[in-house]
Structures are given as C-alpha cells and as structure tokens.
CSV table of C-alpha atoms and ligand atoms in Angstrom, one decimal:
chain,number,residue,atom,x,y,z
A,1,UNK,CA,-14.9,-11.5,-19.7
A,2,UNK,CA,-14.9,-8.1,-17.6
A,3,UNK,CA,-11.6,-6.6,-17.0
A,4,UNK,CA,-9.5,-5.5,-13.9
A,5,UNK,CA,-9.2,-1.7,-13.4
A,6,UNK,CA,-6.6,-0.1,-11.7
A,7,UNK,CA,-7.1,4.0,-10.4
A,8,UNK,CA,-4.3,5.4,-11.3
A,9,UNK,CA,-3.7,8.3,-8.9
A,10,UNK,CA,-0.9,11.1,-9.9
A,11,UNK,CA,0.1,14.4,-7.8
A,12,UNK,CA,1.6,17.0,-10.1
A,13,UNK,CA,1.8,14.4,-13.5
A,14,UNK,CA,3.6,12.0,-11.3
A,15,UNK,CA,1.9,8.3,-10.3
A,16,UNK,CA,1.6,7.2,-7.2
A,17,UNK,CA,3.9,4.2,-6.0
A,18,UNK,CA,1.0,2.1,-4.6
A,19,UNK,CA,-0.8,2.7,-8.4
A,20,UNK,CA,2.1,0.5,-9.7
A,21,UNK,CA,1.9,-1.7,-7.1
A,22,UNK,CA,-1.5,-2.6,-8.0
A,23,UNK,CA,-0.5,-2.8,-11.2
A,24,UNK,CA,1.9,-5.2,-10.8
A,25,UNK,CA,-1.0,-7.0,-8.7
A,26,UNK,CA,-3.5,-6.3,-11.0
A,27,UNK,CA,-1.3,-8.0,-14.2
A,28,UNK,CA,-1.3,-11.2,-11.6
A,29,UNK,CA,-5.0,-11.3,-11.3
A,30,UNK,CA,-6.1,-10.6,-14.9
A,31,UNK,CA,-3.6,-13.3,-16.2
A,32,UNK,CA,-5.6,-15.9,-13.5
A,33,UNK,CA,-9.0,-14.7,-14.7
A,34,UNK,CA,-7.4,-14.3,-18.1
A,35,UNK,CA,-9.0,-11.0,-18.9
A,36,UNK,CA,-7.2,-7.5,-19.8
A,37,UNK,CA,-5.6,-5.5,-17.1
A,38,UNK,CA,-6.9,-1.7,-17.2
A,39,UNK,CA,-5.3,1.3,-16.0
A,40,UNK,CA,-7.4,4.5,-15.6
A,41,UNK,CA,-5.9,7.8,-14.9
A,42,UNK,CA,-7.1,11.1,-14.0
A,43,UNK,CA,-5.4,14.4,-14.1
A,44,UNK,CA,-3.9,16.6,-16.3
A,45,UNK,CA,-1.2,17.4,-18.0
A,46,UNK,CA,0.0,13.7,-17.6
A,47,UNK,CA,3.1,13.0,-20.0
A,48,UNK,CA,4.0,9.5,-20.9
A,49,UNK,CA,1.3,7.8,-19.2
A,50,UNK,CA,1.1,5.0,-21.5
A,51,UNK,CA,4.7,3.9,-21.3
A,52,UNK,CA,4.5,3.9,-17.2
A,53,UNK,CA,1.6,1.6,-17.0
A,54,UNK,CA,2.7,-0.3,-19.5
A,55,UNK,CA,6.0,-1.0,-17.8
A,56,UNK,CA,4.3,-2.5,-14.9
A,57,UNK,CA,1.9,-4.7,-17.3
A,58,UNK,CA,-1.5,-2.5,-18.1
A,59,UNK,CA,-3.2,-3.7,-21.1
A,60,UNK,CA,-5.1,-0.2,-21.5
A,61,UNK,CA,-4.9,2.9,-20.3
A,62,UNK,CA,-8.0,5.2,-20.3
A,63,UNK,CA,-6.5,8.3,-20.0
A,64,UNK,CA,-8.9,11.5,-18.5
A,65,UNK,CA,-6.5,14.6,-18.7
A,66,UNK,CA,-8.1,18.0,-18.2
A,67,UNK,CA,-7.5,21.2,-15.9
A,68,UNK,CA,-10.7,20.3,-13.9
A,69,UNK,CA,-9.2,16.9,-12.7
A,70,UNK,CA,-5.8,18.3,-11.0
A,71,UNK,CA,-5.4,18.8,-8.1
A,72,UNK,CA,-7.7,16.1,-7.1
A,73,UNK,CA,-11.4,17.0,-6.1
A,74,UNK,CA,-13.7,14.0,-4.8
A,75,UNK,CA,-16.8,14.6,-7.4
A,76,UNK,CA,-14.8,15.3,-10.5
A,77,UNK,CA,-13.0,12.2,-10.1
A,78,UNK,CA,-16.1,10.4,-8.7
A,79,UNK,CA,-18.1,11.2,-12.0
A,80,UNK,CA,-15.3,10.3,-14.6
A,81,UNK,CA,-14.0,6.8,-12.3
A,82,UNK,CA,-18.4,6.2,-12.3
A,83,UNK,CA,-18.8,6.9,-15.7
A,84,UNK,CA,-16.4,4.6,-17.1
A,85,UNK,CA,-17.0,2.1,-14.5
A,86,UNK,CA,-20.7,1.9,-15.8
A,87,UNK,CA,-19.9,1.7,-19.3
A,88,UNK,CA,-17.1,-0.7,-18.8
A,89,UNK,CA,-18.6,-2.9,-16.4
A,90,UNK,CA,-14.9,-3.7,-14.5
A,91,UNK,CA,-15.0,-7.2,-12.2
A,92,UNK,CA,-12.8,-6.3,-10.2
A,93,UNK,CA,-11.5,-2.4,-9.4
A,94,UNK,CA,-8.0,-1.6,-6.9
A,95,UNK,CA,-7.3,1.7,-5.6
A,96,UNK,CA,-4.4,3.0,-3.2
A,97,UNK,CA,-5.3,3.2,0.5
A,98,UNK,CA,-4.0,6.8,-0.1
A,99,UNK,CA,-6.0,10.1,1.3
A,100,UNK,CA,-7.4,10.1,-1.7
A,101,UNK,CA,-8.2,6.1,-2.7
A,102,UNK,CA,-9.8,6.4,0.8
A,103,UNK,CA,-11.7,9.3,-0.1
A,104,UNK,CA,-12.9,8.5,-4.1
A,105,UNK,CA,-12.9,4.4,-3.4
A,106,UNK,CA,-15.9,4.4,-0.9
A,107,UNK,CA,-17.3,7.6,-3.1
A,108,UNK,CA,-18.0,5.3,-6.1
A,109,UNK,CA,-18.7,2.2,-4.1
A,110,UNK,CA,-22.1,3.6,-2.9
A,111,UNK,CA,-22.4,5.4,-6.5
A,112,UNK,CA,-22.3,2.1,-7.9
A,113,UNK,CA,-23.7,-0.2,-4.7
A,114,UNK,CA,-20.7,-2.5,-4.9
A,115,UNK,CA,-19.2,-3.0,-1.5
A,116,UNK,CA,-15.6,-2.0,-0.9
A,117,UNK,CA,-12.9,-3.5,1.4
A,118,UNK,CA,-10.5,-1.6,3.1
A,119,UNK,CA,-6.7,-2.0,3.7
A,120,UNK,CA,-6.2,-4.9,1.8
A,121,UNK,CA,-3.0,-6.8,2.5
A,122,UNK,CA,-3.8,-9.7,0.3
A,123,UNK,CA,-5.9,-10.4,-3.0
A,124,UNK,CA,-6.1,-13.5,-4.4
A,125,UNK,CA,-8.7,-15.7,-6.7
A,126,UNK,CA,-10.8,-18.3,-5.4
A,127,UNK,CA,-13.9,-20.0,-5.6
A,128,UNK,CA,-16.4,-19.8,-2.9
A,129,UNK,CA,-19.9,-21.8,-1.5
A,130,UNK,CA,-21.9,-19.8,-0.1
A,131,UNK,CA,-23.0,-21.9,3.4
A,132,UNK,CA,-26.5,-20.6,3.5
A,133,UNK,CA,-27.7,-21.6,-0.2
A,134,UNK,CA,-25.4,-23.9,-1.2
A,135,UNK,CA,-24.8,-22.1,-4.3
A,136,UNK,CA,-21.0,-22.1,-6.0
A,137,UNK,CA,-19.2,-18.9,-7.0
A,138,UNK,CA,-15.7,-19.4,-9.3
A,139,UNK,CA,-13.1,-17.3,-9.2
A,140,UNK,CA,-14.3,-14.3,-6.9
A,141,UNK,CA,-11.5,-12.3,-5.5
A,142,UNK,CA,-10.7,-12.9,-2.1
A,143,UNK,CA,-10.1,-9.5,-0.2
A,144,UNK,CA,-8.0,-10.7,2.7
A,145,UNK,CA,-7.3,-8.1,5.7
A,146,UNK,CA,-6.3,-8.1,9.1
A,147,UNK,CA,-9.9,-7.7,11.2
A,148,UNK,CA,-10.7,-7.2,15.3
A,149,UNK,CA,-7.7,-5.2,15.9
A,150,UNK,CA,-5.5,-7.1,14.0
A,151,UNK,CA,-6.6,-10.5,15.9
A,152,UNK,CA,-7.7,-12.4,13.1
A,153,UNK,CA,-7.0,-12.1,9.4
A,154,UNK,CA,-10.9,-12.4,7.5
A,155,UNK,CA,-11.4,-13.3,3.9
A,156,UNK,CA,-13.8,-11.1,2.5
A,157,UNK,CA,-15.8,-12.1,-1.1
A,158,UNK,CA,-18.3,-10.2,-3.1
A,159,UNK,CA,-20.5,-12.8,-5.1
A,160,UNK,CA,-23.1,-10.5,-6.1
A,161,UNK,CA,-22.3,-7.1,-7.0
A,162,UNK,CA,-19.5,-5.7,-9.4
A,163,UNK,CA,-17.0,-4.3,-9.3
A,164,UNK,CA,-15.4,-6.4,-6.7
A,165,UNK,CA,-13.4,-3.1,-4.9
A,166,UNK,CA,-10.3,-3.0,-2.9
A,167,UNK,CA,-7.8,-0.4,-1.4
A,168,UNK,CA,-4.4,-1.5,-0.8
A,169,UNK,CA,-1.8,0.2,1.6
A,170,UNK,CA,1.4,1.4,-0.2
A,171,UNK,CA,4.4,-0.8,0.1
A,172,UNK,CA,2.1,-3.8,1.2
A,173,UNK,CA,2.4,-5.5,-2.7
A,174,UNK,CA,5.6,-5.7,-4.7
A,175,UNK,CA,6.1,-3.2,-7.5
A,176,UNK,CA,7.6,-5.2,-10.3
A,177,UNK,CA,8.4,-3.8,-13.6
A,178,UNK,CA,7.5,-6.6,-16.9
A,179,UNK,CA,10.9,-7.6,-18.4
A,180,UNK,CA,8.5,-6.7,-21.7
A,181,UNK,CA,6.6,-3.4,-21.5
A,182,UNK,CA,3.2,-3.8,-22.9
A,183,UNK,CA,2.4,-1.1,-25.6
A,184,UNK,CA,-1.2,-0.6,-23.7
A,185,UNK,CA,-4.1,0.9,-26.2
A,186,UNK,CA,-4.7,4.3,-25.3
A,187,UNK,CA,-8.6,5.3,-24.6
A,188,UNK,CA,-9.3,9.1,-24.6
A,189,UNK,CA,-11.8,10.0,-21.9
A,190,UNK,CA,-14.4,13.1,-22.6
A,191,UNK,CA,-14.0,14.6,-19.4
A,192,UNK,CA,-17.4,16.7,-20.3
A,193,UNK,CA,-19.3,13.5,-20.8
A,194,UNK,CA,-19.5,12.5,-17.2
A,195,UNK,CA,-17.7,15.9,-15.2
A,196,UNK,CA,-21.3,18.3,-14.9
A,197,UNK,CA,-21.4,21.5,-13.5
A,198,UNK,CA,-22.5,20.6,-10.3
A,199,UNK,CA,-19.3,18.4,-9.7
A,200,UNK,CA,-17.3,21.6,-9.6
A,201,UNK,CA,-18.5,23.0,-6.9
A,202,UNK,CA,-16.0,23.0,-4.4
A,203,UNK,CA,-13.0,25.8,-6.3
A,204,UNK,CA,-9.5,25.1,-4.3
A,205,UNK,CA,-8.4,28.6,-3.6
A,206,UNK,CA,-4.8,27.6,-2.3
A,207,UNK,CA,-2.4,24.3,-1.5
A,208,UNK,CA,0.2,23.7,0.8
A,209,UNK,CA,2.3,20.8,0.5
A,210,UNK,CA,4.3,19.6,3.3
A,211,UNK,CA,7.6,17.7,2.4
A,212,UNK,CA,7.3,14.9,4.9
A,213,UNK,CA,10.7,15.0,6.9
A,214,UNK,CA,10.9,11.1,7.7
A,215,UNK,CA,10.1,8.6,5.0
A,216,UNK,CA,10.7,5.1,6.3
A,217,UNK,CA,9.0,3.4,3.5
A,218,UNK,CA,11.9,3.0,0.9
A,219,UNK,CA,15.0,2.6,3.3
A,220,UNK,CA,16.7,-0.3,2.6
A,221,UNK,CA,17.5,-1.2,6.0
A,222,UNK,CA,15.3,-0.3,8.8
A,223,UNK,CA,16.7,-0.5,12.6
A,224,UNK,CA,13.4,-0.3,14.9
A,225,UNK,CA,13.0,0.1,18.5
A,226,UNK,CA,10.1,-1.2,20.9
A,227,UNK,CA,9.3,-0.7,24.3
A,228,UNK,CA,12.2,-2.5,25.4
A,229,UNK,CA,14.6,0.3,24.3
A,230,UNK,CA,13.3,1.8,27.5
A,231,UNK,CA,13.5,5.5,26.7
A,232,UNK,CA,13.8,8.4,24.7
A,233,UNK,CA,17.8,9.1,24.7
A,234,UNK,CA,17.9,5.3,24.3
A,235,UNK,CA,16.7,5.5,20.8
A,236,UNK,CA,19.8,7.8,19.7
A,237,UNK,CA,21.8,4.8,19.3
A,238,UNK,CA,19.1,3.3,17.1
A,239,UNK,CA,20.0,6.2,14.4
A,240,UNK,CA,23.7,5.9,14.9
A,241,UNK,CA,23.6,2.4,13.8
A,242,UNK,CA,20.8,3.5,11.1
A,243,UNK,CA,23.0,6.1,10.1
A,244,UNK,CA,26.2,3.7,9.8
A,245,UNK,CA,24.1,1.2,7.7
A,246,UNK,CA,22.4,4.1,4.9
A,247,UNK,CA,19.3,3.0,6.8
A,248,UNK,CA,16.6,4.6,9.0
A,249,UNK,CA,14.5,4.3,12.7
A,250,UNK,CA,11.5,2.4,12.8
A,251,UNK,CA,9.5,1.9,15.7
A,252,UNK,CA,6.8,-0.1,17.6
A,253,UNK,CA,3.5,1.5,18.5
A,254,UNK,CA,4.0,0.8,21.6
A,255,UNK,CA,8.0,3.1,21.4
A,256,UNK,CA,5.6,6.3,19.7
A,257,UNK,CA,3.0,5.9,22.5
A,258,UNK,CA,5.8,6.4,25.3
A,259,UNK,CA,7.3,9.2,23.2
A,260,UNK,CA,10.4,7.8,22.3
A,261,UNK,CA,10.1,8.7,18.6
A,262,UNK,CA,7.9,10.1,16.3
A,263,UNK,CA,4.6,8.7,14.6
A,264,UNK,CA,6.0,9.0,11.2
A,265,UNK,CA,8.4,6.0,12.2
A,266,UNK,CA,6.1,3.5,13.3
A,267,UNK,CA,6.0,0.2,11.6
A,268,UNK,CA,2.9,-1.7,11.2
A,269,UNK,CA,-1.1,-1.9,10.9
A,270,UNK,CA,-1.7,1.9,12.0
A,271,UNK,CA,1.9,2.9,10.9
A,272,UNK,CA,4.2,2.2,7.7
A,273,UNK,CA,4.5,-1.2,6.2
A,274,UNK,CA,7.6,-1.7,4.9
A,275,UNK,CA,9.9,-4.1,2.8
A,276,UNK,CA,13.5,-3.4,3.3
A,277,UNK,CA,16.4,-6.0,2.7
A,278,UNK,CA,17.5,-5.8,6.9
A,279,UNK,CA,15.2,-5.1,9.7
A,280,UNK,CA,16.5,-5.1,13.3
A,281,UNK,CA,13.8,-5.7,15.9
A,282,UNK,CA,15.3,-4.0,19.0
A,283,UNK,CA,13.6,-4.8,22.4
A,284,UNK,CA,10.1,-5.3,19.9
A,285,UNK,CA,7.7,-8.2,21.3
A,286,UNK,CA,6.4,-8.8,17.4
A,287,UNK,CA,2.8,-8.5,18.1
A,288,UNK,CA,0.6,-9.3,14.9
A,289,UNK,CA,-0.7,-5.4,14.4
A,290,UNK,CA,3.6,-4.9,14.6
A,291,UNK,CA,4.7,-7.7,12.3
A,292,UNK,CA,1.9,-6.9,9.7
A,293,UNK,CA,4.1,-4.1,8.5
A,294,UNK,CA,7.4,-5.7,8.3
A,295,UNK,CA,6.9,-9.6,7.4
A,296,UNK,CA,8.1,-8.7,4.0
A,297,UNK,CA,11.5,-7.8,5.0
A,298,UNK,CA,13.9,-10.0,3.0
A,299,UNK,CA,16.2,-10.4,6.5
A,300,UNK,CA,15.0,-10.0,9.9
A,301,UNK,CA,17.7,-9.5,13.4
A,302,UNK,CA,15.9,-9.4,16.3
A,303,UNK,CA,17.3,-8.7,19.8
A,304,UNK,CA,15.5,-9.3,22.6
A,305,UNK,CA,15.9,-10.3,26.4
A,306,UNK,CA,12.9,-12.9,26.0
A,307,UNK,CA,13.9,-15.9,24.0
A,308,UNK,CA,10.4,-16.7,23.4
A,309,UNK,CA,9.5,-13.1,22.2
A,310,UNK,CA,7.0,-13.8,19.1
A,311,UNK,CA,9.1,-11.9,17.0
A,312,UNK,CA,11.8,-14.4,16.7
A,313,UNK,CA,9.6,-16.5,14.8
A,314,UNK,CA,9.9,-13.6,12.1
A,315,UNK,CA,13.7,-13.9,12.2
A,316,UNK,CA,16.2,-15.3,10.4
A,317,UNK,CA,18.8,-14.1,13.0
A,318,UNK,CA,17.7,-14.0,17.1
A,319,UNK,CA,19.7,-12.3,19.2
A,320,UNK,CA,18.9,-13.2,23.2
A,321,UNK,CA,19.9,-10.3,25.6
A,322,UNK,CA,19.6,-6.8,25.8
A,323,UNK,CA,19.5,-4.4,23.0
A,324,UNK,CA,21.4,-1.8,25.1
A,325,UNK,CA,24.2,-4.2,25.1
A,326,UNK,CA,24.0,-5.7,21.5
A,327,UNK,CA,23.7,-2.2,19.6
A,328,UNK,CA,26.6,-0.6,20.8
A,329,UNK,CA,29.0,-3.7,19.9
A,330,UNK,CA,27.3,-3.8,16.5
A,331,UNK,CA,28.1,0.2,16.4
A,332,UNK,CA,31.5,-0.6,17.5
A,333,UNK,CA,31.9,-3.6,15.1
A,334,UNK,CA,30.9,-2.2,12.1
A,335,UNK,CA,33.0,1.0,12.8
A,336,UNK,CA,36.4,-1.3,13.0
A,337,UNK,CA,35.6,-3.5,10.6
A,338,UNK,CA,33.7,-1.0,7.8
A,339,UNK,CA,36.6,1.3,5.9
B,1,FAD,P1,6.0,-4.6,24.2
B,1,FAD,O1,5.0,-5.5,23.7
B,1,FAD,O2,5.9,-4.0,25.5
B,1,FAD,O3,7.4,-5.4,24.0
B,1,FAD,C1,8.6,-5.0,24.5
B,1,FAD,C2,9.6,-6.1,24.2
B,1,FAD,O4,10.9,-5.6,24.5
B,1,FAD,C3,9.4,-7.4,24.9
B,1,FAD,O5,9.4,-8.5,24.0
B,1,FAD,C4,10.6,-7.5,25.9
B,1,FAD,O6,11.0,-8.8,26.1
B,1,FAD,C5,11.6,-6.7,25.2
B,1,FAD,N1,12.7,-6.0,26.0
B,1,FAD,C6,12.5,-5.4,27.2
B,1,FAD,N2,13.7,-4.9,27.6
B,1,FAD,C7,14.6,-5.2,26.6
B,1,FAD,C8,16.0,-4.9,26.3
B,1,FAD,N3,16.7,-4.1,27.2
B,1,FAD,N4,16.6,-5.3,25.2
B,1,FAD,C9,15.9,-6.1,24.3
B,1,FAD,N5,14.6,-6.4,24.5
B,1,FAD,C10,13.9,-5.9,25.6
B,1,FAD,N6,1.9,-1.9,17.2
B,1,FAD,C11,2.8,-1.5,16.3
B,1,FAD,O7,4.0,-1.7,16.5
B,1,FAD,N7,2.4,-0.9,15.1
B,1,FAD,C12,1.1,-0.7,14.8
B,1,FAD,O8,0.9,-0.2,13.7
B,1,FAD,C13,0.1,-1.1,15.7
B,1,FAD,N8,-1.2,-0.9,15.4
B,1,FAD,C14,-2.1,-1.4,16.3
B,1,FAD,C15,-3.5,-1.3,16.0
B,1,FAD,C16,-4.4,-1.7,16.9
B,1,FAD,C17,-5.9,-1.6,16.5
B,1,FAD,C18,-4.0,-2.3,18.1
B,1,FAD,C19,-5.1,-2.8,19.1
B,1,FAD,C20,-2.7,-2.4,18.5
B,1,FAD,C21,-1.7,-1.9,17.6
B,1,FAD,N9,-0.4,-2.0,17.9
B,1,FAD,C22,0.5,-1.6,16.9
B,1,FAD,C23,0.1,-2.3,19.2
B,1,FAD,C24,0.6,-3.8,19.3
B,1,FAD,O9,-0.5,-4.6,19.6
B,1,FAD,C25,1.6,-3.9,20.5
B,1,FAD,O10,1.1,-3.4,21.7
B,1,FAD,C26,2.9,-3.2,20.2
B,1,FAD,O11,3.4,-3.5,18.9
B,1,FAD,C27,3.9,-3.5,21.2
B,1,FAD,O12,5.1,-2.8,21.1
B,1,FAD,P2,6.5,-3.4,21.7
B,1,FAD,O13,6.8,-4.7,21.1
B,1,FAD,O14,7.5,-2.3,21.4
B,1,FAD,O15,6.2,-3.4,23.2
C-alpha cells in the first residue's frame, strides 16, 4: 500500500503551521487507508525534525538538509520533492497553500502529470463510480473546495493518476499534537542525486523579510466588522472591544473594499480563515465566501439589524439591532464588570 506524503515547508529551520496541520490531516487519512504517514522536509540546517513530525503523527521523515535547499528556490526543491515522489510512488501528497506550496505543488504536478487541487478546505476518503464507464474506484481522496466564486462547494477525485495532490490553506485543518509521539524512521536524502546543476540557476543575491504587522490568524477572539459598521472611524470601537477581550479586528470583504480597514484583516475565501474560541459578526451579512473562513469558530455573536441575516445561522448567540448600539454597552459592560 502507497503512503501519504506530507511537504514539510520550514523558513529559517522552523516548520510551517499549515505542515502540521496536514500532518495532523495526513495521520487521519493514512490510518483510513491504513498505510504509513510520510513527512518530507527540505532545507537545511533543520534541528530536531524528527521529534516535530513525530509529535503530530508522521511515520517517516525523509529528511533533505543541504545549503542549496534554504532559502527556498522552486527547481531545487522541485527535483528533490520529484525524485522521491518517483521512487516512492506516494498516493496521495498535501502541501500548504503557502507562496511557496503554491509555487512547488503545481511545479511537480506537471513534472509528474498528476493533477493538483487547489485550496482545499476538506479531504476526506471515499469511493467513487465513475458515471460514464460504470467503473468503481475505493477509497480515492475526495478534494473538496469551494468552486464558482464560492457558490457551490465541488468534490474533486483523481482515479487515475498518482499522487492524488492537494494544497490546503493555513488554519483551515486542526493542528493536533498525538497524546503518543511517534519515533518516525529517519530517511537521509542525497540532495546530489536528484539537485543537478542546472536547478541552480537562479543565485538569491539578497532577502527582505517583512514582519507582518497584523496577524489575525491565532487571536483567540476575533471581533469583525462588515459593511454595516458604516465607516471608517466606526471600526475604532471594533479594536476597543478587541483590545478589552486580548483579541483582534477582523473584517468582511466587503468593510476592506470600502476602506474601513486593512486587507490583512479580512476573514474568509480571499482573506484569513480562522478558528478562534469567540467571533463577533458586527453588521456582517454571512455570505458563504465570508463564513468559509470563520465556521470553525468554537462560539459565534452576531449583531445585526436584519433578523434574517444568513449569518445568524452560524451563531450560537444573535443579537438583532444595531452594532453601533450593541458595542458600546458591551465596551461599557465589560469595563464595570471586568477588574
Ligand atoms: P453586506 O453583505 O453589505 O452586509 C452588511 C450587513 O450589515 C447586512 O447584513 C446588514 O443587515 C447589516 N447592517 C447594516 N447596518 C447595520 C448596523 N448598524 N448594525 C448591524 N448590522 C448592520 N467576503 C468576505 O468577507 N471575505 C472574503 O474572503 C470574500 N471573498 C470573496 C471571493 C469572491 C470570489 C467573491 C465573489 C466574493 C467574496 N467576498 C468575500 C464577498 C462576499 O460575497 C460578500 O459580498 C461580503 O462578505 C459582504 O460583506 P458584508 O457582510 O460586510 O456586507
């Protein structure tokens, strides 16, 4: 039985939430196909790798650590990821829906002639008939996604060419440590056997790194403003109670497009998803592209002057009325009764 093979994608020695994510995804799968879980990693200089995949349930971990594969550079990493793939034969192969994932994924997809589904939000095993010829597939992994703008979600199967590929957004799949590491078997890759001199090519002279101001992704409560908040000056009482609850500002698509906040805050299927313990949906309709990137929230408020607003099907708490007038008593409230 072919494995599952997880790219394990590391900036600096450091791995890349969304490469435990899918490991924690990946454990899930093999265990249904019953097959070993794989983690591949590329880089170099990469301390401890074993123990970190094996916390989150990676069976192996083929480890390629040389100077030529940090910082990442598409054809290095396309040859080594190729290399093993062909040798190893994976069924099924994750990567983050990173910059890079969305670079190297697609990269070895053609290599190989496998197919590739983007911006997965769901993988699951199933079995399939294909409608034209009758014939019966078992246990294929269904690549489910959000298709047409968000207007339908489409299952999408690959019966005839391996590996099965998928990216996956960060924070879209739990992250979930094994209450038993696994002590994974370490595989050594020769970087030389697949890395020619051709794939150096391209030398990187320089890198700047940006420290992204607003991260969204790991707040544990998110307070979010739509449309309905109205305007720009509106939002600053959207941070206050934020601020009050350790949390930060997300916002609708449709809030960034009128300029009331900043891209990096948008929630949803061109925007952050996110899974914090409270989300507050202020003056936020809850259109599907919206609530793709916050279902997973463990509680959901939402305030909004239309009883029948979609997004109070996503609640657990609805709040009718206007989030002009609801935020500032929640401010007020939580200052008197907060020490
Ligand atoms: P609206 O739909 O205009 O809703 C405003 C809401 O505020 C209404 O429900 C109204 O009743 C309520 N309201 C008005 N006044 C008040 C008040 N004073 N107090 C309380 N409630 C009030 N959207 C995203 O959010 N994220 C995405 O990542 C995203 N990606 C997209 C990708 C594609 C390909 C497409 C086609 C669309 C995408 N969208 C996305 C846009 C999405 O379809 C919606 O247009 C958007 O989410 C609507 O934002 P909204 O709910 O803030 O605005």
């Amino acid at each position: 039985m072919n494995n599952v093979f997880v790219y394990i994608e590391t900036e600096g020695g450091k791995v890349a939430d969304v490469s435990l994510e899918l490991l924690t995804k990946g454990r899930e799968l093999a265990d249904r196909l019953g097959c070993k879980l794989e983690a591949l990693a590329l880089g170099h200089e990469l301390k401890e790798m074993d123990k970190i995949v094996g916390r989150y349930g990676a069976d192996t971990l083929w480890l390629a650590d040389d100077a030529e594969l940090a910082p990442y550079r598409t054809l290095p990493h396309t040859a080594v990821v190729c290399g093993i793939f062909e040798e190893e034969k994976p069924q099924i192969a994750l990567f983050g829906a990173t910059p890079v994932g969305r670079d190297l994924a697609p990269r070895v997809s053609s290599t190989l002639r496998s197919g590739l589904t983007a911006d997965c939000t769901s993988l699951v095993i199933g079995d399939h008939t294909d409608a034209k010829s009758g014939r019966s597939y078992e246990n294929l992994l269904y690549q489910i996604r959000p298709a047409f703008g968000g207007n339908i979600i489409a299952t999408i199967v690959n019966p005839d060419h391996r590996p099965q590929m998928a990216t996956v957004r960060e924070g879209v799949m739990r992250k979930e440590e094994l209450k038993e590491p696994k002590h994974p078997e370490v595989k050594r890759v020769d970087v030389a056997k697949f890395v020619k001199e051709s794939d150096l090519v391209v030398k990187i002279i320089d890198r700047h790194i940006e420290e992204r101001g607003i991260d969204i992704k790991n707040a544990p409560v998110i307070v979010a403003g739509g449309y309905g908040m109205g305007s720009k000056e509106n939002f600053a009482m959207l941070h206050e109670l934020a601020d009050l609850l350790g949390g930060e500002v997300g916002a609708s698509r449709a809030a960034v497009d009128a300029g009331f906040t900043d891209h990096a805050r948008q929630v949803g299927q061109t925007g952050v998803t996110v899974r914090p313990k409270l989300y507050i949906a202020c003056g936020i309709s809850g259109q599907i592209q919206h609530t793709a990137g916050m279902d997973q929230a463990s509680i959901v408020i939402a305030i909004n002057t239309d009883p029948e607003a979609p997004i109070n099907k996503f609640a657990d708490y609805v709040i009718t009325g206007s989030a002009l007038e609801v935020v500032p008593k929640m401010i007020k409230f939580y200052k008197q009764n907060s020490k």
